[in-house]
Amino acid sequence: MTEYPRLAYSMEAVRKAGGQLAKPIQFGRDITAGHYVDTLEIFSIANSWRDSHFLPMRSVRFSVGHHMRALRLKGDMASRPKRMASIRRRLRESTTNLDTMDDIGGCRAIMADIKGVRSLLASMRENFPHEIHTREFNYIDEPKPDGYRSHHIVFKYRPKNADTEAFEGRRIELQVRTRLQHTWATAVEAVGLFRGQDLQHGKGEQDWLRLFQLMSAEFALVEQCPVYIGVPDHDDRVRELRDINKRIGATSILEDIKNLIHCSENFVRSTEKSRYYLIQYGRDHSVTLEPFRTLMLGVRTLEEIEKKIELRGIDVTAVLVEVDKVEKLFETYPNYFGDVSLFARNLKSICTEKAAVEYGLAP
Protein backbone atom coordinates (compact mmCIF):
# COMPACT_ATOMS: atom_id res chain seq x y z
CA MET A 1 0.00 0.00 0.00
CA THR A 2 1.37 3.42 -0.98
CA GLU A 3 2.44 5.66 1.89
CA TYR A 4 1.40 9.26 1.35
CA PRO A 5 3.20 12.06 3.20
CA ARG A 6 1.19 14.33 5.48
CA LEU A 7 1.82 17.90 6.49
CA ALA A 8 4.20 17.88 9.47
CA TYR A 9 3.84 21.59 10.32
CA SER A 10 1.09 24.07 11.15
CA MET A 11 -0.62 26.16 8.46
CA GLU A 12 0.80 29.25 10.15
CA ALA A 13 4.28 27.84 9.57
CA VAL A 14 3.41 27.17 5.91
CA ARG A 15 2.26 30.76 5.38
CA LYS A 16 5.38 32.11 7.06
CA ALA A 17 7.62 29.86 4.95
CA GLY A 18 5.86 31.11 1.82
CA GLY A 19 6.72 34.68 2.74
CA GLN A 20 10.38 33.73 3.22
CA LEU A 21 10.56 31.80 -0.05
CA ALA A 22 9.48 34.91 -1.95
CA LYS A 23 12.70 36.63 -0.84
CA PRO A 24 16.18 36.09 -2.36
CA ILE A 25 18.08 33.20 -0.77
CA GLN A 26 21.82 33.41 -0.22
CA PHE A 27 24.03 30.50 -1.17
CA GLY A 28 27.73 29.79 -1.50
CA ARG A 29 30.63 30.65 0.80
CA ASP A 30 29.10 33.86 2.16
CA ILE A 31 26.17 32.14 3.87
CA THR A 32 26.44 31.80 7.67
CA ALA A 33 25.78 28.53 9.49
CA GLY A 34 22.74 29.97 11.26
CA HIS A 35 21.24 31.33 8.06
CA TYR A 36 21.85 27.97 6.34
CA VAL A 37 19.96 26.11 9.10
CA ASP A 38 17.06 28.59 8.94
CA THR A 39 16.88 28.22 5.16
CA LEU A 40 16.82 24.42 5.43
CA GLU A 41 13.89 24.72 7.84
CA ILE A 42 12.01 26.93 5.38
CA PHE A 43 12.49 24.38 2.61
CA SER A 44 11.49 21.52 4.93
CA ILE A 45 8.18 23.26 5.65
CA ALA A 46 7.55 24.06 1.98
CA ASN A 47 8.40 20.50 0.94
CA SER A 48 6.12 19.04 3.59
CA TRP A 49 3.26 21.21 2.31
CA ARG A 50 3.95 20.22 -1.30
CA ASP A 51 4.29 16.52 -0.42
CA SER A 52 0.88 16.57 1.28
CA HIS A 53 -0.65 17.08 -2.20
CA PHE A 54 0.40 13.67 -3.54
CA LEU A 55 -2.64 11.73 -2.32
CA PRO A 56 -5.16 14.36 -3.56
CA MET A 57 -3.23 14.56 -6.85
CA ARG A 58 -3.49 10.82 -7.40
CA SER A 59 -7.17 10.83 -6.44
CA VAL A 60 -7.95 13.51 -9.05
CA ARG A 61 -5.87 11.67 -11.65
CA PHE A 62 -7.68 8.38 -11.05
CA SER A 63 -11.09 10.07 -11.10
CA VAL A 64 -10.35 11.73 -14.45
CA GLY A 65 -9.10 8.41 -15.80
CA HIS A 66 -12.36 6.77 -14.73
CA HIS A 67 -14.35 9.31 -16.76
CA MET A 68 -12.10 8.75 -19.79
CA ARG A 69 -12.63 5.00 -19.64
CA ALA A 70 -16.39 5.34 -19.11
CA LEU A 71 -16.65 7.58 -22.18
CA ARG A 72 -14.19 5.39 -24.15
CA LEU A 73 -12.03 8.42 -24.87
CA LYS A 74 -8.49 8.01 -26.09
CA GLY A 75 -5.93 9.95 -24.13
CA ASP A 76 -3.02 10.01 -21.69
CA MET A 77 -2.86 11.02 -18.05
CA ALA A 78 0.10 12.17 -15.96
CA SER A 79 0.71 14.12 -12.77
CA ARG A 80 3.53 15.98 -11.07
CA PRO A 81 4.18 18.25 -8.09
CA LYS A 82 5.22 21.82 -8.87
CA ARG A 83 8.97 22.36 -8.94
CA MET A 84 10.36 24.40 -6.06
CA ALA A 85 11.94 26.87 -8.49
CA SER A 86 8.50 27.44 -10.05
CA ILE A 87 6.90 27.85 -6.63
CA ARG A 88 9.46 30.48 -5.69
CA ARG A 89 9.01 32.36 -8.97
CA ARG A 90 5.23 32.45 -8.50
CA LEU A 91 5.63 33.76 -4.96
CA ARG A 92 7.98 36.49 -6.16
CA GLU A 93 5.86 37.59 -9.12
CA SER A 94 2.34 37.46 -7.66
CA THR A 95 0.38 38.24 -4.52
CA THR A 96 -0.47 34.60 -3.83
CA ASN A 97 1.03 32.80 -0.85
CA LEU A 98 2.23 29.24 -0.48
CA ASP A 99 -0.95 28.06 1.23
CA THR A 100 -3.25 29.56 -1.45
CA MET A 101 -1.37 28.37 -4.54
CA ASP A 102 -3.70 26.41 -6.83
CA ASP A 103 -1.25 24.27 -8.80
CA ILE A 104 1.22 22.80 -6.32
CA GLY A 105 -0.22 19.46 -7.39
CA GLY A 106 -0.96 19.17 -11.11
CA CYS A 107 -2.63 16.60 -13.35
CA ARG A 108 -2.75 16.62 -17.14
CA ALA A 109 -5.15 14.90 -19.54
CA ILE A 110 -4.05 14.85 -23.18
CA MET A 111 -6.94 13.97 -25.47
CA ALA A 112 -6.91 12.83 -29.08
CA ASP A 113 -8.99 15.75 -30.32
CA ILE A 114 -11.07 18.75 -29.31
CA LYS A 115 -14.25 16.67 -29.19
CA GLY A 116 -12.65 14.46 -26.56
CA VAL A 117 -11.68 17.50 -24.49
CA ARG A 118 -15.22 18.86 -24.47
CA SER A 119 -16.79 15.45 -23.72
CA LEU A 120 -14.47 14.86 -20.78
CA LEU A 121 -15.09 18.31 -19.31
CA ALA A 122 -18.87 17.95 -19.60
CA SER A 123 -18.78 14.56 -17.90
CA MET A 124 -16.68 15.82 -14.98
CA ARG A 125 -18.97 18.78 -14.38
CA GLU A 126 -21.92 16.42 -13.96
CA ASN A 127 -20.32 13.96 -11.58
CA PHE A 128 -16.92 14.32 -9.91
CA PRO A 129 -15.89 13.39 -6.36
CA HIS A 130 -14.03 16.67 -5.73
CA GLU A 131 -15.26 20.25 -5.59
CA ILE A 132 -14.43 22.74 -8.35
CA HIS A 133 -12.59 25.63 -6.71
CA THR A 134 -13.65 29.08 -7.99
CA ARG A 135 -14.03 29.43 -11.76
CA GLU A 136 -12.56 27.44 -14.62
CA PHE A 137 -9.91 28.91 -16.92
CA ASN A 138 -10.85 28.17 -20.51
CA TYR A 139 -7.69 29.01 -22.42
CA ILE A 140 -8.96 27.00 -25.42
CA ASP A 141 -11.88 29.29 -26.25
CA GLU A 142 -10.07 32.30 -24.75
CA PRO A 143 -6.39 31.70 -25.59
CA LYS A 144 -3.66 33.65 -23.83
CA PRO A 145 -1.89 36.40 -25.80
CA ASP A 146 1.19 34.21 -26.28
CA GLY A 147 -0.95 31.48 -27.85
CA TYR A 148 -1.19 29.09 -24.89
CA ARG A 149 -4.32 26.93 -25.13
CA SER A 150 -5.55 24.45 -22.54
CA HIS A 151 -8.51 24.13 -20.17
CA HIS A 152 -7.68 24.48 -16.47
CA ILE A 153 -9.83 23.39 -13.56
CA VAL A 154 -8.77 23.58 -9.91
CA PHE A 155 -10.32 20.95 -7.64
CA LYS A 156 -10.48 20.97 -3.85
CA TYR A 157 -9.90 17.50 -2.46
CA ARG A 158 -12.77 15.90 -0.58
CA PRO A 159 -11.70 13.12 1.82
CA LYS A 160 -13.31 9.71 1.35
CA ASN A 161 -12.90 8.57 4.95
CA ALA A 162 -11.35 9.48 8.29
CA ASP A 163 -7.92 8.28 7.14
CA THR A 164 -7.77 10.96 4.45
CA GLU A 165 -9.27 13.89 6.37
CA ALA A 166 -5.78 15.37 6.85
CA PHE A 167 -5.70 16.15 3.10
CA GLU A 168 -9.05 17.95 2.94
CA GLY A 169 -9.09 21.13 0.87
CA ARG A 170 -5.81 20.54 -0.98
CA ARG A 171 -6.04 22.23 -4.39
CA ILE A 172 -5.12 20.27 -7.49
CA GLU A 173 -4.99 21.81 -10.95
CA LEU A 174 -6.16 19.72 -13.90
CA GLN A 175 -5.11 20.70 -17.41
CA VAL A 176 -7.13 19.22 -20.28
CA ARG A 177 -5.78 19.74 -23.78
CA THR A 178 -5.63 18.13 -27.22
CA ARG A 179 -2.59 16.36 -28.60
CA LEU A 180 -2.07 19.27 -30.98
CA GLN A 181 -2.22 21.82 -28.13
CA HIS A 182 0.20 19.61 -26.20
CA THR A 183 2.75 19.59 -29.03
CA TRP A 184 2.65 23.39 -29.01
CA ALA A 185 3.06 23.75 -25.23
CA THR A 186 5.85 21.20 -24.96
CA ALA A 187 7.67 22.70 -27.97
CA VAL A 188 7.69 26.08 -26.18
CA GLU A 189 9.19 24.42 -23.09
CA ALA A 190 11.68 22.31 -25.06
CA VAL A 191 13.03 25.24 -27.07
CA GLY A 192 13.19 27.34 -23.91
CA LEU A 193 15.12 24.64 -22.05
CA PHE A 194 17.49 24.07 -24.93
CA ARG A 195 18.21 27.76 -25.54
CA GLY A 196 18.24 28.73 -21.86
CA GLN A 197 15.31 31.14 -22.22
CA ASP A 198 12.06 31.31 -20.27
CA LEU A 199 9.85 31.35 -23.37
CA GLN A 200 7.05 29.79 -21.33
CA HIS A 201 6.74 33.07 -19.41
CA GLY A 202 7.29 35.41 -22.35
CA LYS A 203 11.03 35.96 -21.81
CA GLY A 204 13.39 35.30 -24.70
CA GLU A 205 13.97 35.97 -28.38
CA GLN A 206 11.06 37.82 -29.95
CA ASP A 207 11.21 35.79 -33.17
CA TRP A 208 10.61 32.55 -31.27
CA LEU A 209 7.83 34.08 -29.17
CA ARG A 210 6.12 35.39 -32.32
CA LEU A 211 6.55 32.07 -34.12
CA PHE A 212 4.78 30.21 -31.31
CA GLN A 213 1.99 32.79 -31.18
CA LEU A 214 1.34 32.41 -34.92
CA MET A 215 1.59 28.61 -34.80
CA SER A 216 -0.99 28.52 -32.01
CA ALA A 217 -3.41 30.39 -34.26
CA GLU A 218 -2.81 27.89 -37.08
CA PHE A 219 -3.49 25.00 -34.70
CA ALA A 220 -6.67 26.72 -33.48
CA LEU A 221 -7.81 27.05 -37.09
CA VAL A 222 -7.46 23.29 -37.60
CA GLU A 223 -9.40 22.56 -34.40
CA GLN A 224 -12.06 25.16 -35.25
CA CYS A 225 -11.34 27.10 -32.05
CA PRO A 226 -11.07 30.87 -31.48
CA VAL A 227 -7.82 32.69 -32.27
CA TYR A 228 -6.43 35.36 -29.96
CA ILE A 229 -7.71 38.82 -30.95
CA GLY A 230 -5.19 40.82 -32.96
CA VAL A 231 -3.39 37.88 -34.57
CA PRO A 232 -3.21 38.26 -38.39
CA ASP A 233 -5.47 36.21 -40.65
CA HIS A 234 -4.33 32.91 -42.14
CA ASP A 235 -2.61 34.19 -45.29
CA ASP A 236 -0.67 36.87 -43.42
CA ARG A 237 0.24 34.39 -40.67
CA VAL A 238 1.72 31.96 -43.18
CA ARG A 239 3.75 34.68 -44.84
CA GLU A 240 5.11 35.88 -41.50
CA LEU A 241 5.84 32.34 -40.32
CA ARG A 242 7.74 31.68 -43.53
CA ASP A 243 9.79 34.86 -43.01
CA ILE A 244 10.60 34.03 -39.38
CA ASN A 245 11.47 30.44 -40.21
CA LYS A 246 13.84 31.57 -42.95
CA ARG A 247 15.42 34.21 -40.71
CA ILE A 248 16.15 32.03 -37.67
CA GLY A 249 16.16 28.54 -39.23
CA ALA A 250 13.46 27.35 -36.83
CA THR A 251 12.67 24.00 -38.49
CA SER A 252 16.36 23.06 -38.60
CA ILE A 253 16.83 23.97 -34.93
CA LEU A 254 13.72 22.04 -33.93
CA GLU A 255 14.87 18.96 -35.84
CA ASP A 256 18.34 19.16 -34.28
CA ILE A 257 17.25 19.53 -30.66
CA LYS A 258 16.56 15.84 -30.07
CA ASN A 259 19.87 14.82 -31.64
CA LEU A 260 21.75 17.19 -29.36
CA ILE A 261 20.17 15.92 -26.12
CA HIS A 262 22.56 13.60 -24.24
CA CYS A 263 20.81 10.76 -22.43
CA SER A 264 22.37 8.77 -19.61
CA GLU A 265 23.35 5.15 -20.30
CA ASN A 266 20.61 3.74 -18.05
CA PHE A 267 18.03 6.05 -19.66
CA VAL A 268 15.55 3.42 -20.87
CA ARG A 269 17.07 0.21 -19.55
CA SER A 270 14.95 -0.04 -16.45
CA THR A 271 12.42 -2.87 -16.56
CA GLU A 272 11.09 -2.06 -13.12
CA LYS A 273 7.35 -1.62 -12.80
CA SER A 274 7.73 1.94 -11.63
CA ARG A 275 5.14 4.70 -11.56
CA TYR A 276 7.40 7.50 -10.36
CA TYR A 277 10.26 8.92 -12.42
CA LEU A 278 12.68 11.70 -11.63
CA ILE A 279 13.79 13.59 -14.73
CA GLN A 280 16.86 15.83 -14.56
CA TYR A 281 17.74 18.18 -17.40
CA GLY A 282 21.18 19.81 -17.24
CA ARG A 283 22.25 23.01 -18.95
CA ASP A 284 24.71 20.90 -20.97
CA HIS A 285 21.59 19.29 -22.49
CA SER A 286 22.11 16.03 -20.57
CA VAL A 287 19.05 14.12 -19.40
CA THR A 288 18.91 11.47 -16.68
CA LEU A 289 15.89 9.38 -15.82
CA GLU A 290 15.61 7.61 -12.47
CA PRO A 291 12.70 5.25 -11.68
CA PHE A 292 11.34 4.71 -8.17
CA ARG A 293 9.29 1.82 -6.88
CA THR A 294 7.87 3.89 -4.04
CA LEU A 295 6.64 7.46 -3.85
CA MET A 296 8.64 8.30 -0.71
CA LEU A 297 11.98 7.37 -2.32
CA GLY A 298 11.20 9.67 -5.23
CA VAL A 299 10.09 12.49 -2.92
CA ARG A 300 13.25 12.34 -0.80
CA THR A 301 15.52 12.27 -3.85
CA LEU A 302 13.73 15.24 -5.41
CA GLU A 303 14.05 17.26 -2.22
CA GLU A 304 17.78 16.57 -1.93
CA ILE A 305 18.35 17.68 -5.53
CA GLU A 306 16.26 20.83 -5.07
CA LYS A 307 18.27 21.79 -1.99
CA LYS A 308 21.41 21.70 -4.15
CA ILE A 309 19.65 23.74 -6.84
CA GLU A 310 18.44 26.43 -4.46
CA LEU A 311 21.30 26.54 -1.94
CA ARG A 312 24.33 25.72 -4.09
CA GLY A 313 23.19 27.20 -7.37
CA ILE A 314 23.42 23.95 -9.34
CA ASP A 315 22.06 24.62 -12.84
CA VAL A 316 19.68 21.73 -13.44
CA THR A 317 15.92 21.28 -13.87
CA ALA A 318 14.41 18.41 -11.86
CA VAL A 319 10.83 17.14 -11.89
CA LEU A 320 9.16 14.09 -10.31
CA VAL A 321 6.31 12.70 -12.41
CA GLU A 322 3.83 9.84 -12.11
CA VAL A 323 2.74 7.85 -15.15
CA ASP A 324 1.34 4.35 -15.65
CA LYS A 325 4.14 3.21 -17.98
CA VAL A 326 7.55 4.56 -18.88
CA GLU A 327 6.42 4.84 -22.52
CA LYS A 328 3.78 7.37 -21.41
CA LEU A 329 6.54 9.47 -19.89
CA PHE A 330 7.92 10.32 -23.33
CA GLU A 331 4.46 11.13 -24.69
CA THR A 332 3.34 13.37 -21.82
CA TYR A 333 6.68 15.12 -21.13
CA PRO A 334 8.49 15.19 -24.50
CA ASN A 335 9.91 18.65 -23.71
CA TYR A 336 12.54 17.15 -21.37
CA PHE A 337 13.72 14.76 -24.07
CA GLY A 338 13.85 17.31 -26.86
CA ASP A 339 11.12 15.57 -28.87
CA VAL A 340 9.49 18.34 -30.88
CA SER A 341 9.13 16.32 -34.08
CA LEU A 342 5.35 16.75 -34.44
CA PHE A 343 5.58 20.51 -33.97
CA ALA A 344 8.49 20.75 -36.42
CA ARG A 345 6.58 18.71 -39.00
CA ASN A 346 3.58 21.01 -38.69
CA LEU A 347 5.71 24.14 -39.00
CA LYS A 348 7.29 22.79 -42.16
CA SER A 349 3.88 21.88 -43.60
CA ILE A 350 2.40 25.30 -42.84
CA CYS A 351 5.39 27.08 -44.39
CA THR A 352 4.76 25.08 -47.58
CA GLU A 353 1.09 26.12 -47.49
CA LYS A 354 -0.29 22.84 -46.16
CA ALA A 355 -2.65 22.64 -43.19
CA ALA A 356 -1.53 21.57 -39.75
CA VAL A 357 -2.46 18.00 -38.90
CA GLU A 358 -4.43 17.27 -35.75
CA TYR A 359 -2.43 14.23 -34.69
CA GLY A 360 -4.16 11.43 -32.85
CA LEU A 361 -2.44 9.48 -30.14
CA ALA A 362 0.45 7.34 -31.30
CA PRO A 363 -0.25 3.58 -31.12
XYZ file of C-alpha atoms in Angstrom:
363
model
C 0.000 0.000 0.000
C 1.372 3.420 -0.977
C 2.442 5.659 1.891
C 1.404 9.258 1.350
C 3.197 12.064 3.196
C 1.186 14.328 5.479
C 1.823 17.904 6.495
C 4.204 17.883 9.467
C 3.836 21.592 10.318
C 1.088 24.068 11.149
C -0.618 26.160 8.456
C 0.799 29.252 10.151
C 4.283 27.836 9.569
C 3.409 27.171 5.911
C 2.256 30.763 5.383
C 5.383 32.105 7.064
C 7.616 29.861 4.955
C 5.856 31.113 1.818
C 6.720 34.679 2.736
C 10.379 33.728 3.221
C 10.557 31.804 -0.052
C 9.484 34.910 -1.950
C 12.701 36.631 -0.837
C 16.180 36.092 -2.356
C 18.077 33.204 -0.767
C 21.823 33.408 -0.217
C 24.034 30.500 -1.165
C 27.728 29.794 -1.497
C 30.630 30.654 0.803
C 29.096 33.859 2.158
C 26.172 32.144 3.871
C 26.441 31.800 7.667
C 25.782 28.535 9.490
C 22.740 29.971 11.260
C 21.244 31.326 8.056
C 21.850 27.970 6.342
C 19.959 26.108 9.095
C 17.064 28.586 8.938
C 16.879 28.218 5.163
C 16.821 24.418 5.431
C 13.889 24.721 7.841
C 12.006 26.934 5.378
C 12.489 24.380 2.613
C 11.488 21.522 4.931
C 8.177 23.255 5.650
C 7.553 24.056 1.978
C 8.404 20.504 0.938
C 6.125 19.042 3.588
C 3.259 21.207 2.311
C 3.949 20.216 -1.302
C 4.290 16.519 -0.416
C 0.875 16.566 1.277
C -0.653 17.085 -2.201
C 0.403 13.673 -3.536
C -2.640 11.730 -2.324
C -5.156 14.362 -3.561
C -3.229 14.558 -6.852
C -3.485 10.816 -7.398
C -7.171 10.834 -6.445
C -7.950 13.514 -9.050
C -5.873 11.671 -11.646
C -7.677 8.379 -11.055
C -11.085 10.070 -11.101
C -10.348 11.725 -14.449
C -9.098 8.408 -15.799
C -12.358 6.775 -14.730
C -14.349 9.315 -16.762
C -12.101 8.754 -19.787
C -12.632 4.999 -19.643
C -16.387 5.345 -19.109
C -16.648 7.584 -22.181
C -14.190 5.394 -24.150
C -12.034 8.418 -24.870
C -8.486 8.011 -26.092
C -5.931 9.953 -24.129
C -3.022 10.009 -21.692
C -2.857 11.021 -18.048
C 0.097 12.165 -15.962
C 0.711 14.124 -12.768
C 3.532 15.984 -11.074
C 4.178 18.252 -8.087
C 5.220 21.823 -8.870
C 8.975 22.359 -8.944
C 10.364 24.404 -6.058
C 11.944 26.865 -8.494
C 8.502 27.441 -10.050
C 6.905 27.855 -6.632
C 9.459 30.480 -5.689
C 9.008 32.357 -8.973
C 5.228 32.446 -8.499
C 5.633 33.756 -4.956
C 7.981 36.495 -6.163
C 5.861 37.588 -9.116
C 2.336 37.458 -7.659
C 0.379 38.239 -4.515
C -0.467 34.600 -3.827
C 1.029 32.802 -0.849
C 2.225 29.242 -0.484
C -0.953 28.055 1.233
C -3.247 29.555 -1.453
C -1.372 28.370 -4.544
C -3.698 26.409 -6.834
C -1.253 24.266 -8.803
C 1.223 22.801 -6.321
C -0.219 19.458 -7.388
C -0.963 19.171 -11.107
C -2.630 16.599 -13.350
C -2.753 16.624 -17.136
C -5.150 14.896 -19.537
C -4.049 14.852 -23.179
C -6.938 13.969 -25.466
C -6.906 12.828 -29.077
C -8.989 15.746 -30.324
C -11.072 18.748 -29.311
C -14.253 16.670 -29.193
C -12.655 14.459 -26.563
C -11.685 17.497 -24.485
C -15.222 18.856 -24.466
C -16.788 15.454 -23.722
C -14.474 14.864 -20.776
C -15.094 18.314 -19.306
C -18.874 17.948 -19.599
C -18.777 14.556 -17.897
C -16.684 15.817 -14.982
C -18.967 18.780 -14.380
C -21.925 16.424 -13.956
C -20.317 13.957 -11.581
C -16.923 14.316 -9.906
C -15.891 13.394 -6.361
C -14.025 16.666 -5.734
C -15.259 20.247 -5.590
C -14.430 22.741 -8.352
C -12.589 25.634 -6.707
C -13.651 29.076 -7.991
C -14.030 29.430 -11.765
C -12.560 27.436 -14.621
C -9.911 28.907 -16.921
C -10.851 28.170 -20.512
C -7.689 29.010 -22.423
C -8.961 27.005 -25.415
C -11.881 29.293 -26.254
C -10.075 32.298 -24.746
C -6.393 31.698 -25.587
C -3.659 33.652 -23.831
C -1.894 36.404 -25.800
C 1.186 34.210 -26.277
C -0.952 31.480 -27.851
C -1.192 29.086 -24.888
C -4.318 26.932 -25.125
C -5.551 24.448 -22.542
C -8.511 24.127 -20.174
C -7.680 24.482 -16.474
C -9.828 23.388 -13.560
C -8.771 23.585 -9.908
C -10.320 20.951 -7.643
C -10.479 20.966 -3.850
C -9.902 17.497 -2.456
C -12.772 15.898 -0.581
C -11.699 13.117 1.816
C -13.314 9.707 1.350
C -12.903 8.574 4.954
C -11.352 9.481 8.292
C -7.921 8.277 7.144
C -7.767 10.964 4.451
C -9.270 13.890 6.372
C -5.782 15.365 6.850
C -5.703 16.153 3.101
C -9.054 17.954 2.936
C -9.089 21.129 0.874
C -5.809 20.542 -0.981
C -6.038 22.226 -4.390
C -5.119 20.266 -7.492
C -4.993 21.812 -10.949
C -6.157 19.722 -13.897
C -5.106 20.704 -17.410
C -7.127 19.221 -20.276
C -5.781 19.736 -23.783
C -5.628 18.126 -27.218
C -2.594 16.357 -28.599
C -2.073 19.271 -30.982
C -2.221 21.816 -28.134
C 0.203 19.614 -26.199
C 2.749 19.588 -29.035
C 2.647 23.390 -29.008
C 3.059 23.753 -25.230
C 5.854 21.200 -24.965
C 7.671 22.698 -27.967
C 7.694 26.076 -26.178
C 9.192 24.425 -23.094
C 11.684 22.308 -25.064
C 13.030 25.236 -27.073
C 13.187 27.339 -23.908
C 15.118 24.644 -22.045
C 17.493 24.073 -24.934
C 18.209 27.762 -25.541
C 18.242 28.732 -21.864
C 15.307 31.143 -22.219
C 12.064 31.308 -20.267
C 9.852 31.350 -23.365
C 7.045 29.793 -21.330
C 6.736 33.075 -19.415
C 7.294 35.411 -22.352
C 11.032 35.958 -21.815
C 13.389 35.300 -24.701
C 13.968 35.968 -28.383
C 11.057 37.823 -29.954
C 11.211 35.793 -33.171
C 10.608 32.550 -31.274
C 7.828 34.079 -29.173
C 6.124 35.394 -32.319
C 6.549 32.075 -34.116
C 4.780 30.215 -31.306
C 1.993 32.795 -31.177
C 1.340 32.408 -34.919
C 1.586 28.612 -34.799
C -0.986 28.515 -32.014
C -3.409 30.389 -34.260
C -2.815 27.889 -37.076
C -3.486 25.005 -34.705
C -6.672 26.720 -33.483
C -7.811 27.046 -37.087
C -7.464 23.289 -37.598
C -9.399 22.564 -34.398
C -12.062 25.165 -35.248
C -11.342 27.099 -32.054
C -11.070 30.874 -31.484
C -7.825 32.688 -32.272
C -6.432 35.362 -29.958
C -7.709 38.821 -30.949
C -5.187 40.819 -32.958
C -3.393 37.884 -34.571
C -3.214 38.256 -38.394
C -5.473 36.207 -40.645
C -4.329 32.912 -42.143
C -2.608 34.186 -45.294
C -0.671 36.872 -43.423
C 0.237 34.390 -40.674
C 1.719 31.962 -43.176
C 3.751 34.684 -44.842
C 5.110 35.883 -41.500
C 5.837 32.344 -40.317
C 7.736 31.685 -43.530
C 9.785 34.859 -43.010
C 10.599 34.032 -39.378
C 11.468 30.437 -40.215
C 13.836 31.572 -42.955
C 15.423 34.215 -40.706
C 16.154 32.028 -37.668
C 16.159 28.539 -39.228
C 13.460 27.351 -36.829
C 12.674 24.001 -38.490
C 16.362 23.057 -38.595
C 16.834 23.970 -34.929
C 13.724 22.039 -33.927
C 14.870 18.963 -35.842
C 18.344 19.162 -34.282
C 17.247 19.528 -30.658
C 16.557 15.836 -30.073
C 19.869 14.816 -31.640
C 21.753 17.189 -29.356
C 20.173 15.916 -26.125
C 22.555 13.603 -24.242
C 20.806 10.757 -22.432
C 22.374 8.773 -19.612
C 23.347 5.148 -20.296
C 20.612 3.744 -18.051
C 18.031 6.048 -19.655
C 15.554 3.422 -20.873
C 17.068 0.209 -19.552
C 14.953 -0.035 -16.453
C 12.423 -2.869 -16.562
C 11.090 -2.059 -13.118
C 7.355 -1.625 -12.801
C 7.727 1.943 -11.633
C 5.138 4.705 -11.559
C 7.403 7.502 -10.365
C 10.256 8.923 -12.422
C 12.685 11.700 -11.629
C 13.790 13.595 -14.729
C 16.858 15.829 -14.564
C 17.739 18.179 -17.405
C 21.180 19.812 -17.242
C 22.255 23.006 -18.947
C 24.712 20.903 -20.970
C 21.585 19.285 -22.487
C 22.105 16.029 -20.572
C 19.051 14.117 -19.402
C 18.907 11.470 -16.681
C 15.887 9.378 -15.817
C 15.612 7.612 -12.472
C 12.703 5.251 -11.677
C 11.339 4.710 -8.170
C 9.290 1.819 -6.884
C 7.866 3.890 -4.042
C 6.645 7.457 -3.845
C 8.642 8.300 -0.714
C 11.976 7.370 -2.317
C 11.199 9.665 -5.227
C 10.089 12.494 -2.922
C 13.245 12.336 -0.795
C 15.515 12.266 -3.845
C 13.730 15.242 -5.411
C 14.049 17.264 -2.220
C 17.781 16.573 -1.930
C 18.354 17.683 -5.526
C 16.263 20.830 -5.075
C 18.273 21.791 -1.990
C 21.407 21.697 -4.152
C 19.648 23.738 -6.841
C 18.437 26.429 -4.455
C 21.303 26.540 -1.937
C 24.329 25.720 -4.089
C 23.187 27.199 -7.371
C 23.422 23.949 -9.341
C 22.060 24.621 -12.837
C 19.679 21.728 -13.441
C 15.921 21.277 -13.868
C 14.414 18.405 -11.862
C 10.833 17.137 -11.892
C 9.159 14.094 -10.314
C 6.312 12.699 -12.412
C 3.832 9.841 -12.107
C 2.738 7.851 -15.148
C 1.337 4.355 -15.650
C 4.137 3.205 -17.983
C 7.552 4.561 -18.881
C 6.419 4.838 -22.521
C 3.782 7.373 -21.415
C 6.538 9.472 -19.892
C 7.917 10.324 -23.327
C 4.463 11.131 -24.691
C 3.343 13.371 -21.823
C 6.677 15.117 -21.130
C 8.491 15.193 -24.504
C 9.912 18.650 -23.707
C 12.544 17.151 -21.375
C 13.718 14.756 -24.072
C 13.853 17.307 -26.863
C 11.124 15.567 -28.865
C 9.490 18.339 -30.883
C 9.132 16.324 -34.081
C 5.351 16.755 -34.445
C 5.583 20.507 -33.975
C 8.487 20.745 -36.422
C 6.580 18.711 -39.000
C 3.580 21.005 -38.694
C 5.708 24.136 -38.995
C 7.294 22.786 -42.155
C 3.876 21.883 -43.595
C 2.403 25.304 -42.844
C 5.393 27.080 -44.387
C 4.759 25.075 -47.577
C 1.085 26.116 -47.491
C -0.288 22.845 -46.156
C -2.648 22.641 -43.194
C -1.526 21.567 -39.754
C -2.465 18.001 -38.901
C -4.426 17.272 -35.751
C -2.428 14.234 -34.692
C -4.160 11.432 -32.855
C -2.444 9.484 -30.140
C 0.452 7.337 -31.298
C -0.250 3.583 -31.118
